[in-house]
Coordinates of C-alpha atoms and ligand atoms in Angstrom, one line a residue:
M256 CA 0.1 -0.4 0.2
A257 CA 1.3 3.5 -0.9
W258 CA 0.5 6.3 1.4
N259 CA -1.1 9.8 0.3
I260 CA 1.0 12.7 1.9
V261 CA -0.3 16.0 0.4
I262 CA 1.4 18.9 1.3
A263 CA -0.5 22.6 0.7
G264 CA 2.1 25.6 0.5
G265 CA 5.6 25.2 -1.4
G266 CA 7.4 28.2 0.8
F267 CA 9.8 27.6 3.7
A268 CA 7.9 25.2 5.6
G269 CA 6.0 23.3 2.8
A270 CA 9.0 22.8 0.2
N271 CA 11.3 21.4 2.9
A272 CA 9.0 19.3 4.5
A273 CA 8.6 17.7 1.4
R274 CA 12.2 17.7 0.3
E275 CA 12.8 15.5 4.0
L276 CA 9.8 13.1 3.5
E277 CA 11.7 12.6 -0.1
K278 CA 14.7 11.6 2.3
Q279 CA 12.5 9.9 5.1
L280 CA 9.8 7.9 3.2
P281 CA 10.6 4.8 1.1
R282 CA 9.7 5.9 -2.7
Q283 CA 7.5 2.6 -3.1
S284 CA 5.2 3.2 -0.3
S285 CA 4.1 7.1 -0.6
R286 CA 3.3 9.3 -2.9
L287 CA 4.1 12.9 -2.0
I288 CA 2.0 15.8 -3.5
L289 CA 2.5 19.6 -3.1
V290 CA 0.0 22.0 -4.0
N291 CA 1.4 25.8 -4.3
D292 CA 0.3 28.7 -6.3
V293 CA 3.6 29.3 -8.0
N294 CA 6.3 26.8 -9.0
F295 CA 9.0 28.3 -7.4
L296 CA 9.9 28.8 -3.6
L297 CA 11.0 32.4 -2.6
Y298 CA 13.5 33.3 -0.4
T299 CA 12.2 36.5 1.1
P300 CA 15.1 37.3 3.2
L301 CA 16.8 38.3 0.1
L302 CA 13.7 40.4 -1.5
P303 CA 14.9 43.4 -0.1
E304 CA 18.3 43.1 -2.2
A305 CA 16.1 42.2 -5.4
A306 CA 14.5 45.4 -4.7
A307 CA 17.8 47.3 -3.9
G308 CA 19.4 45.6 -7.1
T309 CA 22.1 43.8 -5.4
L310 CA 20.6 40.3 -6.7
E311 CA 18.8 39.7 -9.8
P312 CA 15.2 39.3 -8.8
R313 CA 15.2 35.6 -10.3
H314 CA 17.9 34.8 -8.3
V315 CA 16.2 34.9 -5.0
V316 CA 13.7 32.4 -6.0
T317 CA 14.5 28.7 -6.4
P318 CA 12.0 26.8 -9.0
L319 CA 10.4 24.2 -7.0
R320 CA 10.7 21.5 -9.6
D321 CA 15.0 21.8 -9.3
I322 CA 14.9 20.8 -5.4
L323 CA 12.1 18.1 -5.4
H324 CA 12.7 14.9 -7.2
R325 CA 9.8 12.6 -6.6
T326 CA 7.0 15.0 -5.2
N327 CA 4.5 15.9 -7.7
L328 CA 4.0 19.7 -7.8
R329 CA 0.3 20.4 -8.5
L330 CA -0.1 24.3 -9.5
G331 CA -2.7 25.8 -7.8
V332 CA -4.5 26.3 -4.0
V333 CA -5.9 24.1 -1.3
D334 CA -9.5 25.8 -0.9
G335 CA -11.5 23.2 0.9
H336 CA -11.7 19.9 3.2
D337 CA -13.6 17.1 4.1
R338 CA -12.4 15.5 7.4
D339 CA -14.6 12.8 7.1
S340 CA -13.6 11.4 3.7
R341 CA -9.9 12.6 4.3
S342 CA -9.8 14.6 0.8
V343 CA -8.9 18.3 0.2
T344 CA -10.4 20.5 -2.8
V345 CA -7.6 21.7 -5.2
R346 CA -8.3 24.5 -7.4
S347 CA -6.0 24.9 -10.5
H348 CA -5.1 28.1 -12.3
T349 CA -7.6 27.0 -15.4
G350 CA -10.5 26.8 -12.6
E351 CA -10.8 23.3 -12.6
T352 CA -11.4 21.8 -9.2
D353 CA -9.8 18.3 -8.2
Q354 CA -10.7 16.2 -5.1
I355 CA -7.4 14.6 -4.1
A356 CA -7.6 12.1 -1.2
Y357 CA -5.1 12.1 2.0
D358 CA -3.9 9.6 4.6
H359 CA -1.6 12.6 5.7
L360 CA -1.9 16.5 5.2
I361 CA 0.3 19.1 5.5
L362 CA -1.2 22.5 6.1
A363 CA 1.9 25.2 5.4
P364 CA 0.1 28.2 3.3
G365 CA 1.8 30.8 5.2
S366 CA 0.7 34.4 5.7
I367 CA -0.2 37.4 4.3
S368 CA 0.2 40.8 4.8
R369 CA -2.1 42.0 7.6
F370 CA -4.4 44.8 6.9
L371 CA -6.1 47.5 9.3
P372 CA -8.6 49.8 8.3
V373 CA -6.7 53.0 7.8
P374 CA -8.1 55.5 4.6
G375 CA -6.5 55.2 1.5
L376 CA -4.1 52.6 2.5
T377 CA -5.5 50.2 -0.3
E378 CA -5.4 52.7 -2.7
H379 CA -2.1 54.4 -2.3
A380 CA 0.0 52.6 -0.8
V381 CA 2.1 49.2 -1.6
G382 CA 3.1 45.9 0.3
F383 CA 6.3 44.1 0.3
K384 CA 5.9 40.4 0.4
S385 CA 6.3 39.3 -3.2
L386 CA 8.5 39.5 -5.9
A387 CA 6.3 41.8 -7.9
D388 CA 6.4 44.2 -4.9
A389 CA 10.1 44.2 -4.8
I390 CA 10.5 45.0 -8.5
Y391 CA 8.1 47.5 -8.2
L392 CA 9.4 49.4 -5.6
R393 CA 13.1 49.2 -6.8
N394 CA 11.3 51.0 -10.2
H395 CA 9.3 53.4 -8.4
V396 CA 12.2 54.6 -6.2
I397 CA 14.4 55.1 -9.3
E398 CA 11.3 57.2 -10.8
T399 CA 10.8 59.3 -8.2
L400 CA 14.5 60.4 -8.1
E401 CA 14.4 61.3 -12.4
M402 CA 11.4 63.3 -11.4
A403 CA 12.8 64.9 -8.7
N404 CA 15.6 65.6 -10.5
A405 CA 13.7 67.1 -13.5
T406 CA 11.4 69.0 -11.6
E407 CA 11.6 73.0 -10.3
D408 CA 9.0 72.5 -8.1
S409 CA 10.1 72.2 -4.4
S410 CA 6.8 71.1 -2.9
L411 CA 6.5 68.1 -5.7
R412 CA 10.2 67.6 -4.6
D413 CA 9.0 67.0 -1.2
E414 CA 6.7 64.7 -1.9
L415 CA 8.7 62.5 -4.4
L416 CA 12.0 62.2 -2.3
T417 CA 10.1 61.5 1.1
Y418 CA 9.6 57.3 1.6
M419 CA 7.7 55.9 4.5
F420 CA 7.8 52.7 5.6
V421 CA 5.2 51.5 8.2
G422 CA 5.7 48.6 10.4
G423 CA 9.3 47.8 11.5
G424 CA 9.5 44.1 11.3
Y425 CA 11.8 42.1 8.8
A426 CA 10.0 42.8 5.9
G427 CA 9.7 46.9 6.3
L428 CA 13.0 47.6 8.2
E429 CA 15.1 45.4 5.9
A430 CA 13.5 47.0 2.8
L431 CA 13.9 50.5 3.6
A432 CA 17.3 50.1 4.8
E433 CA 18.4 48.7 1.3
L434 CA 16.3 51.3 -0.8
Q435 CA 17.2 53.8 1.4
D436 CA 21.2 52.9 0.6
F437 CA 20.4 52.2 -2.8
A438 CA 18.9 55.6 -3.4
A439 CA 22.1 57.1 -1.2
D440 CA 24.3 55.7 -3.7
A441 CA 22.4 56.9 -6.9
M442 CA 21.8 60.3 -5.6
Q443 CA 25.4 61.3 -7.1
H444 CA 23.9 61.1 -10.3
Y445 CA 20.7 63.0 -9.8
P446 CA 22.6 66.5 -8.7
K447 CA 19.4 68.5 -8.2
A448 CA 17.6 65.9 -6.3
R449 CA 20.7 65.4 -4.1
L450 CA 20.4 69.2 -3.6
H451 CA 17.4 68.9 -2.1
G452 CA 17.8 66.0 0.2
M453 CA 15.7 62.8 0.9
R454 CA 13.6 62.0 3.5
W455 CA 13.2 58.2 5.0
I456 CA 11.0 57.4 7.6
L457 CA 9.8 54.4 9.6
V458 CA 6.5 54.2 11.6
E459 CA 6.2 51.8 14.1
A460 CA 3.7 51.3 16.3
A461 CA 5.2 49.5 19.2
D462 CA 8.1 50.8 21.3
R463 CA 10.7 48.4 19.5
V464 CA 11.1 47.3 16.2
L465 CA 11.9 43.6 14.7
P466 CA 9.7 41.7 17.2
E467 CA 10.4 38.4 15.6
I468 CA 14.5 38.9 17.2
D469 CA 15.9 39.8 20.4
R470 CA 15.6 43.3 21.5
E471 CA 18.9 44.1 21.9
L472 CA 19.8 43.2 18.5
A473 CA 16.6 45.4 17.2
D474 CA 18.0 48.3 18.9
Y475 CA 21.0 48.0 17.4
A476 CA 19.6 47.7 13.8
V477 CA 17.6 50.8 15.0
A478 CA 20.8 52.8 16.4
E479 CA 22.7 51.8 12.5
L480 CA 19.1 53.4 10.7
T481 CA 19.0 56.6 12.8
S482 CA 22.9 57.4 12.1
R483 CA 22.1 57.1 8.7
G484 CA 19.7 60.1 9.1
I485 CA 16.5 57.8 8.9
D486 CA 13.7 59.0 11.1
V487 CA 12.4 56.0 13.1
K488 CA 9.3 56.9 14.9
M489 CA 8.3 54.6 17.6
G490 CA 4.9 54.4 19.5
T491 CA 3.2 56.1 16.1
T492 CA 0.6 54.7 13.5
L493 CA -0.5 55.7 10.1
E494 CA -3.9 57.4 10.1
E495 CA -4.3 58.4 6.7
V496 CA -2.8 57.9 2.8
T497 CA -3.4 60.2 0.2
A498 CA -1.8 60.0 -3.3
T499 CA 0.6 62.6 -2.2
S500 CA 0.9 62.8 1.4
A501 CA 0.5 60.7 5.1
R502 CA -0.7 61.3 8.2
I503 CA 0.4 59.8 11.3
S504 CA -0.9 59.6 14.7
N505 CA 1.2 62.5 16.1
G506 CA -1.0 64.9 13.7
E507 CA 1.7 65.5 11.5
E508 CA 0.7 65.5 7.4
I509 CA 3.8 64.3 5.5
P510 CA 4.2 65.1 1.7
T511 CA 5.1 61.7 0.1
R512 CA 4.3 59.3 -2.9
T513 CA 5.7 56.4 -1.4
V514 CA 4.0 54.4 1.2
V515 CA 5.0 50.9 1.9
W516 CA 2.9 48.8 4.2
T517 CA 4.6 46.4 6.2
A518 CA 2.7 46.6 9.5
G519 CA 2.8 42.2 10.2
V520 CA 1.5 39.7 8.8
A521 CA -2.0 37.4 9.2
P522 CA -2.1 33.5 8.5
H523 CA -3.6 33.2 5.4
P524 CA -7.2 33.6 5.0
A525 CA -7.7 30.1 3.2
L526 CA -7.1 28.4 6.2
R527 CA -10.6 29.5 7.2
N528 CA -12.2 27.0 4.9
L529 CA -10.0 24.0 5.7
A530 CA -11.9 23.1 8.5
V531 CA -9.1 22.8 11.4
P532 CA -9.3 24.4 14.7
L533 CA -7.7 28.4 14.4
D534 CA -6.7 30.0 17.4
E535 CA -8.2 33.9 18.0
R536 CA -5.6 35.2 14.9
G537 CA -6.7 32.9 13.0
K538 CA -3.3 30.3 13.1
V539 CA -3.8 26.4 13.0
I540 CA -3.9 24.9 16.6
V541 CA -1.2 22.4 16.8
D542 CA 0.9 20.4 19.6
S543 CA 4.7 20.5 19.8
R544 CA 4.8 17.9 17.6
L545 CA 3.2 19.8 14.7
A546 CA 0.1 17.7 15.0
V547 CA -3.1 19.5 14.7
E548 CA -5.4 19.6 17.7
G549 CA -8.0 16.9 17.7
M550 CA -7.2 15.7 14.0
E551 CA -5.4 12.5 13.3
G552 CA -3.0 12.6 10.2
V553 CA -3.3 16.4 10.0
W554 CA -0.3 18.7 10.5
A555 CA 0.7 22.4 10.2
L556 CA 3.6 24.4 10.4
G557 CA 5.4 27.8 9.5
D558 CA 3.9 31.1 9.6
A559 CA 0.2 29.4 9.2
A560 CA 0.5 27.2 12.5
A561 CA 0.6 28.5 16.3
V562 CA 3.5 25.9 17.1
P563 CA 4.7 26.0 20.7
N564 CA 7.7 28.0 21.3
P565 CA 9.8 26.1 23.8
A566 CA 11.4 29.6 24.4
G567 CA 7.7 30.6 25.6
G568 CA 4.2 31.9 23.6
V569 CA 4.1 30.8 20.0
C570 CA 7.0 30.9 17.5
P571 CA 7.5 34.1 15.9
P572 CA 6.8 34.1 11.9
T573 CA 10.3 33.5 10.8
A574 CA 12.0 31.5 8.1
Q575 CA 14.3 30.3 10.8
H576 CA 11.4 28.8 12.4
A577 CA 9.5 27.7 9.4
V578 CA 12.8 25.8 8.3
R579 CA 13.6 24.2 11.4
Q580 CA 9.8 22.6 11.7
A581 CA 10.0 20.8 8.3
P582 CA 12.4 17.9 9.3
V583 CA 10.0 17.7 12.7
V584 CA 7.1 17.7 10.4
A585 CA 8.7 14.9 8.1
N586 CA 9.8 12.8 10.8
N587 CA 6.6 12.5 12.7
V588 CA 4.7 11.6 9.6
A589 CA 7.3 8.7 9.1
A590 CA 6.7 7.8 12.8
A591 CA 3.2 7.9 12.0
I592 CA 3.4 5.7 9.5
G593 CA 5.9 3.2 11.2
I594 CA 9.0 4.5 10.5
G595 CA 11.0 6.1 13.6
H596 CA 9.8 7.8 16.6
S597 CA 7.7 11.4 16.7
R598 CA 9.6 14.1 18.2
E599 CA 8.8 17.5 19.4
F600 CA 10.1 21.0 17.8
T601 CA 12.7 22.2 20.4
Y602 CA 14.5 25.0 18.5
E603 CA 15.0 28.4 20.0
G604 CA 16.9 30.4 17.7
G605 CA 20.7 31.5 18.1
A606 CA 21.8 33.6 15.7
A607 CA 20.3 36.3 13.8
F608 CA 21.4 39.0 11.2
V609 CA 19.2 42.1 9.9
N610 CA 20.1 43.3 6.3
L611 CA 20.6 47.4 6.4
G612 CA 22.2 47.8 2.7
R613 CA 25.1 46.9 0.5
Y614 CA 27.8 45.0 2.8
K615 CA 26.0 46.4 5.9
A616 CA 24.2 44.4 8.3
V617 CA 23.8 43.7 12.3
G618 CA 24.2 40.2 13.4
K619 CA 24.2 38.2 16.7
I620 CA 25.5 35.0 17.2
G621 CA 24.9 33.8 20.9
D622 CA 26.4 36.5 23.0
R623 CA 28.7 38.1 20.4
K624 CA 27.3 41.1 18.3
F625 CA 28.4 42.3 14.6
S626 CA 28.1 44.9 12.5
G627 CA 29.2 46.5 9.0
F628 CA 30.5 44.6 6.8
K629 CA 31.6 41.5 9.2
A630 CA 28.0 41.1 9.9
W631 CA 27.1 41.5 5.8
W632 CA 29.6 38.8 5.1
L633 CA 28.3 36.2 8.0
A634 CA 24.9 37.1 6.9
R635 CA 25.7 36.1 3.6
S636 CA 27.3 32.8 4.3
Y637 CA 24.3 31.8 6.4
H638 CA 21.8 32.9 3.5
M639 CA 24.2 30.9 0.8
S640 CA 24.1 27.8 3.7
Q641 CA 19.9 28.2 3.5
I642 CA 19.1 29.1 -0.4
P643 CA 17.7 25.5 -1.6
G644 CA 19.9 24.6 -4.5
L645 CA 23.3 24.7 -5.5
P646 CA 22.3 26.8 -8.8
R647 CA 21.0 29.5 -6.8
K648 CA 23.6 29.6 -4.6
I649 CA 25.9 29.8 -7.3
R650 CA 24.1 32.9 -8.9
A651 CA 23.6 34.7 -5.7
V652 CA 27.6 34.6 -5.2
I653 CA 28.0 35.7 -8.8
D654 CA 25.5 38.9 -8.1
W655 CA 27.1 39.8 -5.0
T656 CA 30.6 39.4 -6.6
A657 CA 30.1 41.2 -9.9
S658 CA 28.3 44.2 -8.0
L659 CA 31.7 44.9 -6.0
P660 CA 33.3 46.7 -8.6
F661 CA 30.5 48.8 -10.0
S662 CA 28.1 51.4 -9.3
R663 CA 24.4 50.7 -8.6
D664 CA 22.2 50.0 -11.6
L665 CA 19.7 52.7 -12.4
S666 CA 17.6 51.7 -15.3
E667 CA 14.2 51.6 -14.7
V668 CA 12.4 48.8 -16.2
G669 CA 8.9 48.8 -14.8
S670 CA 7.3 48.2 -18.3
I671 CA 8.9 44.8 -17.9
G672 CA 6.2 42.0 -18.4
R673 CA 3.8 44.8 -19.3
P674 CA 4.0 45.2 -22.7
G675 CA 2.1 48.3 -24.9
V676 CA -0.7 47.8 -26.7
L677 CA 0.7 47.3 -30.9
S678 CA -0.6 50.5 -31.9
P679 CA 1.0 53.0 -33.9
D680 CA -0.8 55.7 -31.5
R681 CA 1.4 54.7 -28.6
Y682 CA 4.4 55.8 -30.6
A683 CA 2.6 59.1 -31.6
R684 CA 2.0 59.8 -27.8
G685 CA 5.8 59.8 -27.7
G686 CA 8.7 57.0 -26.4
S687 CA 7.9 53.1 -27.1
H688 CA 8.7 51.7 -23.9
R689 CA 6.1 53.3 -21.4
P690 CA 3.4 51.3 -20.1
V691 CA -0.1 51.6 -21.6
E692 CA -2.1 54.7 -20.1
G693 CA -3.3 54.3 -17.0
E694 CA -0.9 51.9 -15.8
L695 CA 1.7 54.5 -14.6
P696 CA 2.8 54.1 -11.1
A697 CA 2.2 56.8 -8.6
A698 CA 5.0 58.6 -8.8
G699 CA 4.9 59.1 -12.3
R700 CA 1.3 60.3 -12.6
D701 CA 1.0 64.1 -13.3
R702 CA 0.6 66.4 -10.3
D703 CA -2.9 67.3 -11.2
Q704 CA -4.2 64.0 -11.6
A705 CA -2.5 63.2 -8.2
G706 CA -4.5 66.3 -6.9
K707 CA -7.7 65.0 -8.2
D708 CA -7.0 61.7 -6.7
S709 CA -6.5 62.9 -3.2
G710 CA -9.2 65.5 -3.5
S711 CA -11.8 62.7 -4.2
E712 CA -10.1 60.8 -1.2
D713 CA -11.1 63.6 0.9
S714 CA -14.5 64.0 -0.6
Ligands
FAD142 C1 10.5 41.2 2.9 C2 10.5 39.8 3.8 C3 11.7 39.7 4.8 C4 12.1 38.7 5.7 N1 13.3 38.3 6.3 C5 13.1 37.2 6.8 C6 14.3 36.9 7.7 O1 15.4 37.6 7.1 N2 14.5 36.0 8.3 C7 13.6 35.0 8.7 O2 13.7 33.9 9.5 N3 12.3 35.6 8.1 C8 12.2 36.4 7.5 N4 10.9 36.3 6.8 C9 9.6 35.7 7.2 C10 9.4 34.7 6.1 O3 9.6 34.8 5.0 C11 8.5 34.1 6.7 O4 8.5 33.7 8.0 C12 8.6 32.4 5.7 O5 8.3 32.3 4.5 C13 6.9 31.6 6.7 O6 7.5 30.3 5.4 P1 6.2 29.7 5.2 O7 6.4 28.2 4.7 O8 5.3 29.2 6.7 O9 5.1 30.3 4.5 P2 5.7 30.9 2.7 O10 7.1 31.2 2.5 O11 4.9 32.2 2.7 O12 5.3 30.0 1.8 C14 3.9 29.5 2.0 C15 3.3 29.3 0.7 O13 2.2 28.7 0.4 C16 1.3 29.5 -0.6 N5 -0.2 29.0 -0.8 C17 -0.9 30.0 0.1 N6 -2.1 29.4 0.3 C18 -2.2 28.2 -0.4 C19 -3.1 27.8 -0.8 N7 -4.1 27.4 -0.1 N8 -2.8 26.3 -1.1 C20 -1.7 26.0 -1.5 N9 -0.5 26.8 -1.3 C21 -0.7 28.1 -0.5 C22 2.0 30.6 -1.0 O14 1.7 31.0 -2.0 C23 3.5 30.5 -0.7 O15 4.2 30.0 -1.4 C24 10.8 38.2 6.1 C25 9.3 38.0 5.1 C26 9.4 39.0 4.3 C27 7.7 39.3 3.3

């Protein structure tokens, strides 16, 4: 008899669980199916570097088919679960649905950005969670520099050269640090913009940043950022966003055309359709063996699960935890099938690094703290050991090495993947590479239009 094992989600948790199961279960007695909505694993810790152009965007993803050898990859989403018949519903990108029976089901759909009802947020802010977000932001920052250099209007320059990030977790803090470092280097090519000066702001509701890591290292990262002139506003919230401004809780109205929303994550909403017990935040309730409470043969891990943290509470939503939970869930599925013994998740965290720009980072291993190039190099070595797949490791090292002697690449290639309409009118309107009308990012819209947008917000 062959056991059917279905894994929902191919990120750090799900893909690594599949790889471990491939090692631990005999081929002839197990069938592994991984359902994921894209055919690659996004290595998020390096996403800020893709945004800053230090790494090629494609080099921060690993094709799942390269690292999975006998797992059947199904592109689609798991959006239904029948506990009685022990089957899940898989919806493919073509819209077709399929019932797949399982003996063991592993839930690892990760998380999404946490949304709050801030007026104007959906219309005028961007997130930072996907490859598309990273590519968009890079092009947007270059475009703001180009426009700020071209205009003679000082208040427009204020809007263009002010960048606000809301939420000081890994995603927000690292993305802000990398992009500010990129823009500071790029400024030498934009003399008028440089004369005006930039403003980078991090807004954080709590009294500290980086809740995922220990406070000492988080404070160390803030000290680095403030020494670079970044304005870190703790205990502050975003109250409203328009196309040209952001209002924060101290009453300040800040002119800006860049608001990046990185205010934490929430468990993937698909979990609500999967008939599993959820805690008050929407995470799947599991025990320290990663078994779902009260359900035989159903397991959960990663950002989607409330995994008891040996250090107290539940594990923070980090790749470090997800990667270390994967072999535990694989081991326990194997044990349930009769191979080996089950074990508990015991990882408490040791080393942590925070990337703050090209050759800049802070880090901590045990009690030792590092900063600057040394921390950056240690962080790179750590990421090299973690990026799945040898080809991706080599490509990333080549990118880092190649960027050493060269200045930053400033090409604004926002039209990639958005071909214009095949029509002579497009050329008649001037240029040949611009996206079709109506698709320009906020920074590129003309001022009157932006004013109208913010006017309609107010009304
Ligand atoms: C910019 C950024 C930087 C970060 N930096 C760090 C860092 O430096 N260190 C660190 O430890 N952590 C970091 N993190 C956090 C880390 O990315 C997450 O903790 C980690 O990705 C969680 O892994 P996961 O497998 O649970 O979820 P994910 O990696 O999000 O994977 C979930 C996968 O499941 C798919 N999926 C969703 N719903 C379904 C469904 N219904 N059916 C099938 N598939 C589905 C998703 O599309 C996705 O591919 C960072 C996060 C971001 C956004």
